[in-house]
PDB file of C-alpha atoms in Angstrom:
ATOM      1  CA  UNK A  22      99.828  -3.822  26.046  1.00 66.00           C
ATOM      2  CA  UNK A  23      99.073  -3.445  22.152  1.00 60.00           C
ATOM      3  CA  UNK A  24      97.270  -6.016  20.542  1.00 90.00           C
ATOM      4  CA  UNK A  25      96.889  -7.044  16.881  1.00 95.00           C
ATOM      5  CA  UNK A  26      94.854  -9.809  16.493  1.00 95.00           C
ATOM      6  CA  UNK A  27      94.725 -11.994  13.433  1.00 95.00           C
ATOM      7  CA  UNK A  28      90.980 -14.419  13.627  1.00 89.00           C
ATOM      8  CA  UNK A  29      93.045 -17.824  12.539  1.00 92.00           C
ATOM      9  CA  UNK A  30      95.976 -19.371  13.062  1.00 93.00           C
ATOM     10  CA  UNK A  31      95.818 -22.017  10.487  1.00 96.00           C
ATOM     11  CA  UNK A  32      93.696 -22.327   7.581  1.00 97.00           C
ATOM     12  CA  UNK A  33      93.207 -24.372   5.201  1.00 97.00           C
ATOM     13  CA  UNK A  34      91.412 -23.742   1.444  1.00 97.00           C
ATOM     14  CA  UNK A  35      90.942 -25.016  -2.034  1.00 98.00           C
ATOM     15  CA  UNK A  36      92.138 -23.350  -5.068  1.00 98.00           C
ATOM     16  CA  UNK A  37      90.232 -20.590  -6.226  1.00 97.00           C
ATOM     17  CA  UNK A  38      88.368 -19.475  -3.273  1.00 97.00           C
ATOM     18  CA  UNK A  39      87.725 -15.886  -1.926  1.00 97.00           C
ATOM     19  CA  UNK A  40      89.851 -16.068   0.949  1.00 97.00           C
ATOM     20  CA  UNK A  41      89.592 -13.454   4.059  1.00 97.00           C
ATOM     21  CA  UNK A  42      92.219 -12.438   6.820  1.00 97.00           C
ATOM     22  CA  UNK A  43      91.542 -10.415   9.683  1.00 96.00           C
ATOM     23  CA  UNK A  44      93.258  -8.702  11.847  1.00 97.00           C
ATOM     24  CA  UNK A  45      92.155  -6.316  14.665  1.00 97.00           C
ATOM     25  CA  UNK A  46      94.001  -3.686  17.142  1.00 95.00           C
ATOM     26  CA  UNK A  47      92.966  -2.233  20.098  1.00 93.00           C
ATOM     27  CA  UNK A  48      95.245   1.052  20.377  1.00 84.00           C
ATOM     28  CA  UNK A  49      93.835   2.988  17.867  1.00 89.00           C
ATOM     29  CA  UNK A  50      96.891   3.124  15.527  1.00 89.00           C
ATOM     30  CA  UNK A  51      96.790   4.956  12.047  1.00 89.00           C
ATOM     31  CA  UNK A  52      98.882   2.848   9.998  1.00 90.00           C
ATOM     32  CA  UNK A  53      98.554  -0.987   9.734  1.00 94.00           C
ATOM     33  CA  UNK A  54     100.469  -3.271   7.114  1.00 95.00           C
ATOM     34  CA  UNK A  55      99.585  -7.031   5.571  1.00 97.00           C
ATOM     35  CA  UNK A  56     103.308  -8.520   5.204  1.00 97.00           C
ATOM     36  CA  UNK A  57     104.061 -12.117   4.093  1.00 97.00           C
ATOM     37  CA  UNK A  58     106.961 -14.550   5.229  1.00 97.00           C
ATOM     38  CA  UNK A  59     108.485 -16.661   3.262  1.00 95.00           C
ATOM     39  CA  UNK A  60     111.806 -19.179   3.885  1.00 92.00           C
ATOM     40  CA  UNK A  61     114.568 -17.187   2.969  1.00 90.00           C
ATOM     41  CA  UNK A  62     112.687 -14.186   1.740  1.00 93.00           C
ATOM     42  CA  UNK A  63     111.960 -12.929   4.991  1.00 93.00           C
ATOM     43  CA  UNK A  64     109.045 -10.489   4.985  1.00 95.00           C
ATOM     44  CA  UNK A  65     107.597  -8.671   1.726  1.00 95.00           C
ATOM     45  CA  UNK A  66     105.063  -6.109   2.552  1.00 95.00           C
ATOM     46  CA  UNK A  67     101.659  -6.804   0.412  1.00 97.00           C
ATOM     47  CA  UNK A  68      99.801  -3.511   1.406  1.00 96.00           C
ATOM     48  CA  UNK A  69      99.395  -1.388   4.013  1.00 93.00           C
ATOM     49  CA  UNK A  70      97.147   1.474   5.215  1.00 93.00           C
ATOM     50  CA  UNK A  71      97.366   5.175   6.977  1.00 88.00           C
ATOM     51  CA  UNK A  72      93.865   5.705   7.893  1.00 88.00           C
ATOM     52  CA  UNK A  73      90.902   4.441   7.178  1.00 91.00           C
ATOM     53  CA  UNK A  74      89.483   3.696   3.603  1.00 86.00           C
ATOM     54  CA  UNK A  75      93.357   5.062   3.015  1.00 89.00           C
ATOM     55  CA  UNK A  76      95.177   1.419   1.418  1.00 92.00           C
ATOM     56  CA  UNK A  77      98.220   1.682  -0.623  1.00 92.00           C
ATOM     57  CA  UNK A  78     100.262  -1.213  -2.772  1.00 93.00           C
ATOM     58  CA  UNK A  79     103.084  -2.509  -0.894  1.00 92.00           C
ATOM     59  CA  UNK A  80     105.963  -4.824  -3.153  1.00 92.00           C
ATOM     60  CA  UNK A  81     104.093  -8.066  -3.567  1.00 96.00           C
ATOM     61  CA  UNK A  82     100.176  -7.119  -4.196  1.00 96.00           C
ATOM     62  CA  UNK A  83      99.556  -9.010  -7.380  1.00 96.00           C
ATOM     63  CA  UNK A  84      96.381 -11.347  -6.273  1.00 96.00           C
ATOM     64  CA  UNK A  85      95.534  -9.322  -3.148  1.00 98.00           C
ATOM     65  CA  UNK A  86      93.540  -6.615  -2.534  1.00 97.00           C
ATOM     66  CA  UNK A  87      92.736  -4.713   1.270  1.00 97.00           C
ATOM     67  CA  UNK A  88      89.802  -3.055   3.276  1.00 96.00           C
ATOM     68  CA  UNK A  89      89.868  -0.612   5.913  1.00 96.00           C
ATOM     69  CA  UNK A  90      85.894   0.384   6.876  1.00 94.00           C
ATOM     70  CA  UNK A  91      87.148   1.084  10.556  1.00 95.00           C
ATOM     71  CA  UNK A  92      90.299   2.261  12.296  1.00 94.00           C
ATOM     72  CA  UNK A  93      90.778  -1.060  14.180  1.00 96.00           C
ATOM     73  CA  UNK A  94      90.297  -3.669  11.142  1.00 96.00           C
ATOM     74  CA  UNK A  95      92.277  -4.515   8.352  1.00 97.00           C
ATOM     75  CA  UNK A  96      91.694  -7.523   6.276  1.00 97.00           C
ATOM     76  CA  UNK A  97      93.291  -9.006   3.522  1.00 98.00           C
ATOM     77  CA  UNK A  98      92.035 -10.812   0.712  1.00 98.00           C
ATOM     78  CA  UNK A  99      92.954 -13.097  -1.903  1.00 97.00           C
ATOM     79  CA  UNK A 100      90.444 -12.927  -4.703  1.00 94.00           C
ATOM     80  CA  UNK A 101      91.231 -16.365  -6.498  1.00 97.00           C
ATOM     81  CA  UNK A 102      93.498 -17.852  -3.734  1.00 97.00           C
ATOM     82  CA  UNK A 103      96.285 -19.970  -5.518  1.00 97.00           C
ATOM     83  CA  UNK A 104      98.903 -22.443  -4.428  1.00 97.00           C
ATOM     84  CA  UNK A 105     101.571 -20.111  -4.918  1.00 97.00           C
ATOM     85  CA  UNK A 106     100.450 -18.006  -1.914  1.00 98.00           C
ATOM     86  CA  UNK A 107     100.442 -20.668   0.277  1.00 98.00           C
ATOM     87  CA  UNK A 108     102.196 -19.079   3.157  1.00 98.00           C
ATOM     88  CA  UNK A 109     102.687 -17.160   6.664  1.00 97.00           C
ATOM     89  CA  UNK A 110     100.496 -13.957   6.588  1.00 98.00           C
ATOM     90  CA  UNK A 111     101.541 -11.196   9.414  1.00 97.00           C
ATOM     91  CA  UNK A 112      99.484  -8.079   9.977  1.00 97.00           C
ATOM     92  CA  UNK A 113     100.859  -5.833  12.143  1.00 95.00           C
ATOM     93  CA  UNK A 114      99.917  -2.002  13.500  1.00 93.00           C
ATOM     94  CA  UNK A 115     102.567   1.398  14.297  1.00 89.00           C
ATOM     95  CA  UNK A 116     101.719   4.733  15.953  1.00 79.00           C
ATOM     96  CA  UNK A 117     104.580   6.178  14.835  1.00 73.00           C
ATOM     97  CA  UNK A 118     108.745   5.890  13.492  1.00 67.00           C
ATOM     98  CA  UNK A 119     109.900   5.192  17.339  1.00 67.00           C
ATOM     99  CA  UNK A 120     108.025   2.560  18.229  1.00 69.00           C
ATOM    100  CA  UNK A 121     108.244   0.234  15.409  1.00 76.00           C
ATOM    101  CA  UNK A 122     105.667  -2.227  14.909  1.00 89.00           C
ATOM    102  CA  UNK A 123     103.669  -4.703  16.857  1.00 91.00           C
ATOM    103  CA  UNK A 124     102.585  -7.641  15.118  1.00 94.00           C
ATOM    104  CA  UNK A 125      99.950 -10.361  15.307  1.00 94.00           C
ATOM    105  CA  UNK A 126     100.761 -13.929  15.728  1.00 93.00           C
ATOM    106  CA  UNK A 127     100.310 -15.164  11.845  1.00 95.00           C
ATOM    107  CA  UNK A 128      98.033 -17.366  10.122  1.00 96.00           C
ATOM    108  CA  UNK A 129      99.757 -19.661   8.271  1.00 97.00           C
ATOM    109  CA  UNK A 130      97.295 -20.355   5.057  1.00 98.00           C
ATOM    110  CA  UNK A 131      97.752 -23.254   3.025  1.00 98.00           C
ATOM    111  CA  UNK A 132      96.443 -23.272  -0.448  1.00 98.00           C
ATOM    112  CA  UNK A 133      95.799 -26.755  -1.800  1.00 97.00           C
TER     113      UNK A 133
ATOM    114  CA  UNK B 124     114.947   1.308  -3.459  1.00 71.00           C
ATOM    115  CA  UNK B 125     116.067   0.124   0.172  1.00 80.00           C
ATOM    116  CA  UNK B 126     117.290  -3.154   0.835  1.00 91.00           C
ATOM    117  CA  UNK B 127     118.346  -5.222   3.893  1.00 95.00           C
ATOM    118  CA  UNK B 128     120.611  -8.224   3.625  1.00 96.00           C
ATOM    119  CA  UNK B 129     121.246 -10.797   6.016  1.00 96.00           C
ATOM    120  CA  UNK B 130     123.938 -13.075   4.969  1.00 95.00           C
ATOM    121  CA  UNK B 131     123.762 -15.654   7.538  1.00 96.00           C
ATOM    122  CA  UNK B 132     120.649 -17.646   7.079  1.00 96.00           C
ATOM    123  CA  UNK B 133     121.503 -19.742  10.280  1.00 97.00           C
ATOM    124  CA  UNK B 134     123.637 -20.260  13.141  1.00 97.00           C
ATOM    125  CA  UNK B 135     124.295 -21.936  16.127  1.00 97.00           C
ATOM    126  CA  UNK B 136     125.986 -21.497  19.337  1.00 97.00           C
ATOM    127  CA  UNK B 137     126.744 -22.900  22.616  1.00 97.00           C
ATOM    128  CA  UNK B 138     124.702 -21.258  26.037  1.00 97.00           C
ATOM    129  CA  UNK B 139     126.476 -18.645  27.766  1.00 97.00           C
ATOM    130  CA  UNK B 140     128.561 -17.637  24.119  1.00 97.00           C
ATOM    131  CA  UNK B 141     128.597 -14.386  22.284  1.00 98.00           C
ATOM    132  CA  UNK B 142     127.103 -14.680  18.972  1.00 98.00           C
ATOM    133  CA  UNK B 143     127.319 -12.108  16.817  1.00 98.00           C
ATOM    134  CA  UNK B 144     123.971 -11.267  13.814  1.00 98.00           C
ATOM    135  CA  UNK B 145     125.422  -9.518  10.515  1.00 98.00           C
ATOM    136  CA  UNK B 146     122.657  -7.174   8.882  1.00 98.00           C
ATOM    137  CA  UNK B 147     123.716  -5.129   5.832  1.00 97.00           C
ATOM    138  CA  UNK B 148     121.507  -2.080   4.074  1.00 96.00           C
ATOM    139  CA  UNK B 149     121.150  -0.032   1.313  1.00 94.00           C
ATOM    140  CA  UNK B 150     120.183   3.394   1.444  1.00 89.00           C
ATOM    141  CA  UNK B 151     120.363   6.775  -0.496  1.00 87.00           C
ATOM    142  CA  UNK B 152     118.520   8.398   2.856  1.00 84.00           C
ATOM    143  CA  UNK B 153     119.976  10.508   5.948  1.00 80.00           C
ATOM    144  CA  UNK B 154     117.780   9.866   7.882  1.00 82.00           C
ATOM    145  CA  UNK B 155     115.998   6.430   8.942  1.00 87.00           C
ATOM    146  CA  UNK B 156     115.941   3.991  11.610  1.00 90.00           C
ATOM    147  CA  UNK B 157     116.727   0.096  12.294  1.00 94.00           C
ATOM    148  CA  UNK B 158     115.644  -2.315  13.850  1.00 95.00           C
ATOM    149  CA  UNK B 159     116.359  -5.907  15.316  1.00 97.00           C
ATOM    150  CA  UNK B 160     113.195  -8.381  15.499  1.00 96.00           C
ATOM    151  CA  UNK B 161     112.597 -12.024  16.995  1.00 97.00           C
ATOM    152  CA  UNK B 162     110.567 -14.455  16.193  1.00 96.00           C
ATOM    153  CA  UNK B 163     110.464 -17.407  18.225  1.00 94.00           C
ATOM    154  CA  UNK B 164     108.445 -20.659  17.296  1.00 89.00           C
ATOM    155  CA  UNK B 165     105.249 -19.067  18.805  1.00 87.00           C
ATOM    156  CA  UNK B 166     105.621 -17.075  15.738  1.00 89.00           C
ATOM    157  CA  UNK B 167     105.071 -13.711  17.860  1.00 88.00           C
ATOM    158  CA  UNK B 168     107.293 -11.138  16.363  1.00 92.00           C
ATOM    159  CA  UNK B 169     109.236  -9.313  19.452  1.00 92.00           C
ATOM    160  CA  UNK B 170     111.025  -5.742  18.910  1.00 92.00           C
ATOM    161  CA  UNK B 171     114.796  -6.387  20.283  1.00 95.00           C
ATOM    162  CA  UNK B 172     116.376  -3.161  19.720  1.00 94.00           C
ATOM    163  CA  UNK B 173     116.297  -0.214  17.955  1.00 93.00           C
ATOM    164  CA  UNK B 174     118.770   2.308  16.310  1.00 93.00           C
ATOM    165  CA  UNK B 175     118.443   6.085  15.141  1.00 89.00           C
ATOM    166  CA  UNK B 176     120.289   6.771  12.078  1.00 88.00           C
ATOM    167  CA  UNK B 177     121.059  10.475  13.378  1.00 86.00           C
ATOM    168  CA  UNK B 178     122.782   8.815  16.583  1.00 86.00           C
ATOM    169  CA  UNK B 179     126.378   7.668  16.931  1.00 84.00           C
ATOM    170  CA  UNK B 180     126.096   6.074  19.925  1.00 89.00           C
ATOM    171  CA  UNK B 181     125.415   2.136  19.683  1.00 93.00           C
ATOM    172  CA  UNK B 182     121.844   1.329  21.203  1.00 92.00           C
ATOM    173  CA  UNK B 183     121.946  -1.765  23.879  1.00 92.00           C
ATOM    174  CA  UNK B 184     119.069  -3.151  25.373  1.00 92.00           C
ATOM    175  CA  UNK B 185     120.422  -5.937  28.313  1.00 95.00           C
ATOM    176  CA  UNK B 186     122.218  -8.828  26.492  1.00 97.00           C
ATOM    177  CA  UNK B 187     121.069  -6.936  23.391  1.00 97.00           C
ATOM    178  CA  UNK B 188     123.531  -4.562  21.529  1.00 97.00           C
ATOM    179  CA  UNK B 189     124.238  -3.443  18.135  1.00 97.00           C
ATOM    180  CA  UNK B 190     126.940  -2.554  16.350  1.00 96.00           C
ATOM    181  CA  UNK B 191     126.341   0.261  13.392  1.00 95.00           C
ATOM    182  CA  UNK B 192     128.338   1.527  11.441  1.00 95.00           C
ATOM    183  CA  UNK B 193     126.287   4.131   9.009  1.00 93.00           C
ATOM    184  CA  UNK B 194     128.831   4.702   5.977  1.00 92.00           C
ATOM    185  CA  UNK B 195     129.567   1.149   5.771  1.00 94.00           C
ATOM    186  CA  UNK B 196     125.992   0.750   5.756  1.00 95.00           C
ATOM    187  CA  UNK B 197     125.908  -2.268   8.326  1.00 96.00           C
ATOM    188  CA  UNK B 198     123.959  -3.282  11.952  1.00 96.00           C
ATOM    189  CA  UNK B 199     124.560  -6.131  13.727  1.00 97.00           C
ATOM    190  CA  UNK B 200     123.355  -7.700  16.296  1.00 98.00           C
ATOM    191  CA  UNK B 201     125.018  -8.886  19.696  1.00 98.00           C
ATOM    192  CA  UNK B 202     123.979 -11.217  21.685  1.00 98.00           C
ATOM    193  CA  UNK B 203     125.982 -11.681  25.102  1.00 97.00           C
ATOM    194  CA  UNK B 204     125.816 -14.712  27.121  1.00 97.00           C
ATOM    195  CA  UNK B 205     123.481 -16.259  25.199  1.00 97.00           C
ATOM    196  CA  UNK B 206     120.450 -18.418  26.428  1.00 97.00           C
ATOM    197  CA  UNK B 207     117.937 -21.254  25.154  1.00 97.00           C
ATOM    198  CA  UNK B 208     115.254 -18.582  25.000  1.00 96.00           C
ATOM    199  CA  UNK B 209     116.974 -17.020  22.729  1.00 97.00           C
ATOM    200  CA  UNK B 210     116.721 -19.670  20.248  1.00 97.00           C
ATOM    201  CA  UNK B 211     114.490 -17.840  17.137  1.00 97.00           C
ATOM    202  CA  UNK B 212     114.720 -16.016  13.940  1.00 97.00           C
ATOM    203  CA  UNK B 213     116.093 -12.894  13.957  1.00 98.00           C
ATOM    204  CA  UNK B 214     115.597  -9.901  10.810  1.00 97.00           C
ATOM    205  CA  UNK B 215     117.028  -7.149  10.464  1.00 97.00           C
ATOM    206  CA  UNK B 216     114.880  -4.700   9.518  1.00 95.00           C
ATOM    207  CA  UNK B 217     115.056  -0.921   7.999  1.00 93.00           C
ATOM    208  CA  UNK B 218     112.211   2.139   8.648  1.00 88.00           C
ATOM    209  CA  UNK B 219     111.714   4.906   6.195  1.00 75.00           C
ATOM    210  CA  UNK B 220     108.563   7.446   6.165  1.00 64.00           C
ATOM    211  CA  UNK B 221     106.340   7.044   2.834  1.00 61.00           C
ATOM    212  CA  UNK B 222     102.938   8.503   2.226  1.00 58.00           C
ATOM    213  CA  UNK B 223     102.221   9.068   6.058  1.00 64.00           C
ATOM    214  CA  UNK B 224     103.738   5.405   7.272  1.00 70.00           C
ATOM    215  CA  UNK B 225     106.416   4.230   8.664  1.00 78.00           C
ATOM    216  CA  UNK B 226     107.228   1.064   6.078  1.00 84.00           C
ATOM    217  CA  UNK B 227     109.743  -1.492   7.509  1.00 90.00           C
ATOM    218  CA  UNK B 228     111.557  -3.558   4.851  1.00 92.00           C
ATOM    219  CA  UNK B 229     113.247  -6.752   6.381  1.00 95.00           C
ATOM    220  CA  UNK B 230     116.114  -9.129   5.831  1.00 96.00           C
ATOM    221  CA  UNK B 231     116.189 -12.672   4.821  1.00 96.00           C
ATOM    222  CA  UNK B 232     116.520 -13.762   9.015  1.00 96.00           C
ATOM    223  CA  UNK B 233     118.836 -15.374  10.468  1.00 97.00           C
ATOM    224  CA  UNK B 234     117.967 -18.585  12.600  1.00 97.00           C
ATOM    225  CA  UNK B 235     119.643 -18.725  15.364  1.00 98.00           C
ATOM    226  CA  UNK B 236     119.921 -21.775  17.400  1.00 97.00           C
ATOM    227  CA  UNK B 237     121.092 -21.633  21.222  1.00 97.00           C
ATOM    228  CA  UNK B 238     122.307 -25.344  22.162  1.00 97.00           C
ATOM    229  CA  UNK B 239     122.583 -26.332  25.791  1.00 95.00           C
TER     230      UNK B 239
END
């Protein structure tokens, strides 16, 4: 099976931090995507990449930025974290149209 | 731009009932694909079914089958005798092709709740 693996499940930090999110798959997929859930705004993609070092803007990247150094890694990060991106981060990976995505399991950051 | 709208932000049924998912989109494209996903608490996002644009035919997966209808510009999900495992948020979700990826823009969900 696919796997896309995001390092925490909760976390917890202070206003103004440099704040990291990982996420790792293990099927060698080009394209992997940072998306954020909200209540009722489902999910707004924040960036996504097609290859490595490749990163483009999704609809929400204001305060985010993205690195790809290897095919298997993507992390997201929030510069200045703020409390207005407290919320459920999903990372997920595609190998192509058919299939759709697979997604990790979420870390749900809280900004306080 | 594309957008996906799911009108029902939650529901609730009875086990063993029909329920039936409303997903709207809007499109200028031919050619694209949909796609029903559920998220149960564990939070694990879980493909249900898929849809070709280019294909008449209604794609069913099990208990799982949709109903599109491309010029009114809707796809929505059936669910046929219903179980507790099915309790979980549902989006709709659309595919199109931009700079080499496959982007997936997604509905509000739906939160559907399966009572015994």
């Amino acid at each position: 099976d696919v796997k896309v693996t995001q390092s925490s499940r909760y976390l917890v930090k202070r206003t103004g931090e440099k704040v990291f999110l990982e996420c790792v798959q293990d099927m060698d997929h080009e394209n992997m995507f940072w998306y954020r859930q909200d209540p009722g705004l489902g999910l707004r993609l924040i960036y996504f990449s097609y290859d490595v070092k490749m990163k483009e803007k999704g609809d929400i990247p204001e305060g985010y930025s993205v690195s790809r150094e290897k095919k298997e890694r993507f992390s997201l990060i929030l510069e200045s974290a703020s409390t207005n991106q407290t919320s459920m981060y999903l990372c997920a990976s595609s190998s192509g149209i058919l299939y759709g995505y697979t997604f990790g399991s979420g870390t749900r950051l809280t900004v306080v | 731009a594309q957008t996906v709208t799911q009108s029902q932000p939650e529901m609730s049924v009875q086990e063993a009932e029909t329920v039936t998912l409303s997903c709207t989109y809007d499109t200028s494209e031919s050619n694209y694909y949909l796609f029903w996903y559920k998220q149960p608490p564990s939070r694990q996002m879980i493909l249900v079914i898929r849809q070709e644009a280019y294909k008449q035919q209604n794609a069913t997966e099990n208990r799982f089958s949709v109903n599109f209808q491309k010029a009114a510009k809707s796809f929505s999900l059936k669910i046929s005798d219903s179980q507790l495992g099915d309790t979980a948020m549902y989006f709709c979700a659309f595919m199109k092709h931009v700079w080499g990826a496959q982007k997936l823009v997604f509905g509000q969900g739906t939160r559907l709740t399966i009572n015994p």
